Amino acid sequence: MRRLQVYTSLWAMQPHDQTGVKLPYDQVCEMVSGAGFDGMAIDLGASDVAVAHEVRPHMERNGLTPLIVAFPKTIESLEDTLHMAADFGAPFVDVIGQVMPIALDDMVPVIETWMGMADRIGVPVQFETHRNCITNDLYTTLQLLDRIPDMRICADLSHYVVDREFWFPLSDHDLGLISRILQRSDSFQGRVASRQQIQLQLDFPQNQKWVELFKGWWREGLADWRARNPSGDCIFVCELGPPEYAMTGPDGREMSNRWTEAQVIKSWVREIWDELGGDG
């Protein structure tokens, strides 16, 4: 059986809207569960292991599955995170690797070592398309995928739209590059970017061309995932970050309500999933 599981991010909930108020973890988990999310990503770049353990019982009480997002600064340090993810019952570890050799030939053994470590411990890893990490550059990541056939991706395409400064409309060539990423992606993250901004407000009229572009990519990615996977969980994380990811006005106040927007993205993705055939 195939299921779509939609998560949000603990980072995105601290704070969750323009009030700037950081709610206690028990209230955060109640809100996330009550809104119909299936899980929550715990970002070890924005928090730490102590926070993960503190929020864990509240997630368990509310039926939320944890996803661990790791930022390993050494090859060896990922091992402890993998063991923690196994203990937490995370479906995989989303790796944003801070070991960043310049040469492709030096990157390959880093990725292969992390993948071997994951196989030994029994927790899958996916490498997120993200700036300031080993997958920083779209072109280099595509070369890594060619060199390492078993390397799997967590697709946050917002980073590559900004990194490459794609002109709109994208050329067929550039769309093809993104399709190659989606064909190797086992999970997805939800945020809409433009060529200059990492996180756009969803309902602003000037942003609609980018909104439609990303919705099309999510449809393409989910359809491709379904074609490759007759069973299992497809995880989509709505990850709308607080300032300075979220744009603010001169008063420092966010220009949109991210908590509302996360639920909008959730509804879009579930609608796309249902149109593709739904669970089963």
Coordinates of C-alpha atoms in Angstrom, one line a residue:
M1 CA 0.0 0.0 0.0
R2 CA 1.2 3.5 -0.8
R3 CA 0.5 6.4 1.5
L4 CA 1.2 10.1 1.4
Q5 CA 2.5 11.4 4.7
V6 CA 2.6 15.2 5.1
Y7 CA 4.9 16.6 7.8
T8 CA 5.8 20.1 9.0
S9 CA 9.0 21.2 10.6
L10 CA 9.6 22.0 14.3
W11 CA 11.9 24.9 13.0
A12 CA 8.9 26.3 11.1
M13 CA 6.9 26.3 14.3
Q14 CA 9.3 28.4 16.3
P15 CA 7.6 30.8 15.8
H16 CA 4.8 29.6 13.6
D17 CA 3.3 33.0 12.6
Q18 CA 3.7 36.8 12.6
T19 CA 3.2 37.1 16.3
G20 CA 6.8 36.0 16.9
V21 CA 5.6 33.9 19.9
K22 CA 7.4 30.6 20.4
L23 CA 4.8 28.2 21.8
P24 CA 5.8 25.4 24.2
Y25 CA 6.4 22.0 22.6
D26 CA 3.3 20.4 23.9
Q27 CA 1.1 23.1 22.3
V28 CA 3.1 22.9 19.1
C29 CA 2.5 19.2 18.8
E30 CA -1.2 19.5 19.6
M31 CA -1.5 22.2 16.8
V32 CA 0.4 20.2 14.3
S33 CA -1.6 17.0 15.0
G34 CA -4.9 18.8 15.1
A35 CA -4.2 20.4 11.7
G36 CA -3.9 16.9 10.2
F37 CA -0.1 16.6 9.8
D38 CA 1.3 13.1 10.1
G39 CA 4.7 14.0 11.5
M40 CA 7.3 16.7 12.2
A41 CA 10.9 17.2 11.1
I42 CA 13.4 17.9 13.8
D43 CA 16.1 20.0 12.4
L44 CA 19.4 19.5 14.2
G45 CA 20.8 22.6 12.5
A46 CA 18.2 24.9 14.0
S47 CA 18.1 23.0 17.4
D48 CA 20.1 20.2 19.0
V49 CA 19.8 16.7 20.4
A50 CA 18.5 17.9 23.7
V51 CA 15.6 19.6 22.0
A52 CA 14.9 16.5 20.0
H53 CA 14.6 14.5 23.2
E54 CA 12.5 17.2 24.9
V55 CA 10.0 17.3 22.1
R56 CA 9.8 13.6 21.5
P57 CA 7.2 12.6 24.2
H58 CA 4.9 15.4 23.0
M59 CA 5.1 14.1 19.4
E60 CA 4.5 10.5 20.6
R61 CA 1.5 11.6 22.6
N62 CA 0.0 13.3 19.6
G63 CA 0.8 10.5 17.1
L64 CA 3.4 12.4 15.1
T65 CA 6.2 10.6 13.4
P66 CA 9.7 12.3 13.8
L67 CA 12.0 12.9 10.9
I68 CA 15.6 13.7 11.7
V69 CA 17.4 16.4 9.7
A70 CA 21.2 16.1 10.2
F71 CA 23.9 18.6 9.5
P72 CA 27.0 16.4 10.0
K73 CA 30.2 18.5 10.2
T74 CA 32.4 15.4 10.0
I75 CA 32.0 12.1 8.3
E76 CA 32.0 10.2 11.6
S77 CA 29.5 12.5 13.4
L78 CA 26.6 11.2 11.3
E79 CA 26.8 7.8 13.1
D80 CA 25.4 9.1 16.4
T81 CA 22.5 10.8 14.5
L82 CA 21.7 7.5 12.7
H83 CA 21.5 5.7 16.0
M84 CA 19.3 8.4 17.5
A85 CA 17.0 8.2 14.4
A86 CA 16.7 4.5 14.8
D87 CA 15.7 4.9 18.5
F88 CA 13.2 7.7 17.6
G89 CA 11.6 5.5 14.8
A90 CA 12.4 8.0 12.1
P91 CA 11.7 6.8 8.5
F92 CA 15.0 8.1 7.3
V93 CA 17.7 10.7 8.1
D94 CA 17.7 13.8 5.8
V95 CA 21.4 14.6 5.4
I96 CA 22.5 18.2 4.8
G97 CA 26.2 17.4 4.8
Q98 CA 28.6 20.0 6.0
V99 CA 31.6 18.0 4.7
M100 CA 32.1 19.9 1.4
P101 CA 35.1 18.9 -0.7
I102 CA 35.7 21.1 -3.7
A103 CA 36.5 18.3 -6.2
L104 CA 33.8 15.8 -7.3
D105 CA 36.3 12.9 -6.8
D106 CA 36.6 13.9 -3.2
M107 CA 32.9 14.2 -2.7
V108 CA 32.1 10.7 -3.9
P109 CA 33.8 8.8 -1.0
V110 CA 32.1 11.1 1.5
I111 CA 28.6 10.2 0.2
E112 CA 29.5 6.6 -0.1
T113 CA 30.8 6.4 3.4
W114 CA 27.6 7.9 4.8
M115 CA 25.5 5.5 2.7
G116 CA 27.5 2.6 4.0
M117 CA 27.1 3.8 7.6
A118 CA 23.4 4.0 7.1
D119 CA 23.2 0.5 5.7
R120 CA 25.2 -0.9 8.6
I121 CA 22.9 0.8 11.2
G122 CA 19.7 0.1 9.3
V123 CA 18.4 3.7 8.8
P124 CA 18.0 5.0 5.3
V125 CA 19.6 8.4 4.3
Q126 CA 18.5 10.9 1.8
F127 CA 20.6 13.9 0.7
E128 CA 18.7 17.1 0.7
T129 CA 19.2 19.5 -2.2
H130 CA 20.3 22.5 -0.1
R131 CA 22.7 25.4 -0.2
N132 CA 25.9 25.5 1.9
C133 CA 26.3 21.7 1.9
I134 CA 27.7 19.0 -0.2
T135 CA 24.7 19.2 -2.6
N136 CA 25.0 23.0 -2.8
D137 CA 25.2 23.1 -6.6
L138 CA 22.7 21.5 -9.0
Y139 CA 25.3 20.6 -11.6
T140 CA 27.6 18.9 -9.1
T141 CA 24.7 17.0 -7.5
L142 CA 23.7 15.7 -10.9
Q143 CA 27.3 14.4 -11.4
L144 CA 27.1 12.8 -8.0
L145 CA 23.9 11.0 -8.9
D146 CA 25.6 9.7 -12.1
R147 CA 28.6 8.4 -10.1
I148 CA 26.6 6.9 -7.2
P149 CA 23.5 5.1 -8.6
D150 CA 22.1 4.3 -5.2
M151 CA 22.2 7.9 -3.9
R152 CA 18.7 9.1 -3.0
I153 CA 17.5 12.7 -2.8
C154 CA 15.2 14.7 -0.6
A155 CA 14.1 17.4 -3.1
D156 CA 13.9 20.9 -1.8
L157 CA 13.9 22.6 -5.1
S158 CA 13.7 26.1 -3.7
H159 CA 17.5 26.1 -3.1
Y160 CA 18.3 25.3 -6.7
V161 CA 16.0 28.0 -8.1
V162 CA 17.9 30.5 -6.0
D163 CA 21.3 29.0 -6.5
R164 CA 21.0 28.9 -10.3
E165 CA 18.9 32.1 -10.6
F166 CA 16.6 30.4 -13.1
W167 CA 14.9 32.8 -15.4
F168 CA 11.2 32.5 -15.7
P169 CA 9.9 30.8 -17.8
L170 CA 12.5 28.1 -17.4
S171 CA 14.1 26.6 -20.5
D172 CA 13.4 23.1 -21.5
H173 CA 17.1 22.4 -20.7
D174 CA 16.7 23.6 -17.1
L175 CA 13.4 21.9 -16.6
G176 CA 15.1 18.7 -17.7
L177 CA 17.8 19.1 -15.1
I178 CA 15.2 19.4 -12.3
S179 CA 13.4 16.3 -13.7
R180 CA 16.6 14.4 -13.3
I181 CA 16.6 15.4 -9.6
L182 CA 13.0 14.4 -9.1
Q183 CA 13.6 11.0 -10.7
R184 CA 16.1 10.2 -7.9
S185 CA 14.0 11.8 -5.1
D186 CA 12.4 9.7 -2.4
S187 CA 10.8 12.6 -0.4
F188 CA 10.0 16.2 -1.0
Q189 CA 9.9 19.5 0.8
G190 CA 7.4 22.3 0.3
R191 CA 8.4 25.9 -0.1
V192 CA 8.0 28.2 -3.1
A193 CA 11.0 30.3 -4.2
S194 CA 11.9 32.7 -7.0
R195 CA 15.2 33.3 -8.6
Q196 CA 16.1 35.9 -5.9
Q197 CA 14.0 34.8 -2.9
I198 CA 14.1 31.6 -1.0
Q199 CA 10.6 31.7 0.4
L200 CA 7.7 33.5 -1.3
Q201 CA 4.2 34.4 0.1
L202 CA 1.8 32.0 -1.5
D203 CA -1.1 34.4 -2.2
F204 CA 0.7 37.5 -3.5
P205 CA -0.3 38.0 -7.2
Q206 CA 3.2 38.6 -8.4
N207 CA 4.3 35.2 -7.0
Q208 CA 1.7 33.1 -8.7
K209 CA 3.9 32.1 -11.7
W210 CA 6.4 30.6 -9.2
V211 CA 3.6 28.9 -7.2
E212 CA 2.3 27.2 -10.3
L213 CA 5.9 26.1 -11.2
F214 CA 6.4 24.5 -7.9
K215 CA 3.0 22.8 -7.8
G216 CA 3.9 21.3 -11.2
W217 CA 7.2 20.0 -9.9
W218 CA 5.5 18.5 -6.9
R219 CA 3.0 16.8 -9.2
E220 CA 5.9 15.5 -11.4
G221 CA 7.8 14.3 -8.3
L222 CA 4.9 12.5 -6.7
A223 CA 3.9 10.9 -10.0
D224 CA 7.4 9.6 -10.6
W225 CA 7.6 8.4 -7.0
R226 CA 4.4 6.4 -7.5
A227 CA 5.7 4.9 -10.7
R228 CA 8.8 3.6 -8.8
N229 CA 7.1 2.5 -5.6
P230 CA 4.2 0.1 -5.5
S231 CA 4.1 0.4 -1.7
G232 CA 5.5 2.5 1.1
D233 CA 5.2 6.0 2.5
C234 CA 5.9 9.1 0.4
I235 CA 6.9 11.9 2.8
F236 CA 6.3 15.5 1.9
V237 CA 7.6 18.1 4.5
C238 CA 6.0 21.6 4.5
E239 CA 9.0 23.6 5.6
L240 CA 8.3 27.4 5.7
G241 CA 11.0 28.9 7.8
P242 CA 10.8 31.8 10.2
P243 CA 12.8 35.1 9.5
E244 CA 15.2 35.5 7.9
Y245 CA 13.8 32.8 5.5
A246 CA 10.4 34.5 5.8
M247 CA 10.5 38.1 4.4
T248 CA 9.6 40.9 6.7
G249 CA 8.5 44.5 6.4
P250 CA 10.2 47.6 7.9
D251 CA 8.6 46.8 11.3
G252 CA 10.3 43.4 11.3
R253 CA 6.9 41.7 11.0
E254 CA 6.4 38.8 8.6
M255 CA 4.4 39.5 5.5
S256 CA 2.3 36.4 5.6
N257 CA 1.1 33.7 8.0
R258 CA 3.3 30.7 7.6
W259 CA 1.1 28.4 9.7
T260 CA -1.8 29.1 7.3
E261 CA 0.4 28.7 4.3
A262 CA 1.8 25.3 5.5
Q263 CA -1.8 24.0 5.7
V264 CA -2.4 25.4 2.2
I265 CA 0.6 23.5 0.8
K266 CA -0.6 20.4 2.7
S267 CA -4.0 20.6 1.0
W268 CA -2.4 21.2 -2.4
V269 CA -0.2 18.2 -2.1
R270 CA -2.9 15.9 -0.9
E271 CA -5.2 17.0 -3.7
I272 CA -2.4 16.3 -6.2
W273 CA -1.9 12.8 -4.6
D274 CA -5.6 12.0 -4.8
E275 CA -5.7 13.1 -8.5
L276 CA -2.8 10.7 -9.2
G277 CA -4.7 7.8 -7.7
G278 CA -4.5 8.4 -3.9
D279 CA -3.5 5.7 -1.3
G280 CA -3.5 2.1 -2.1

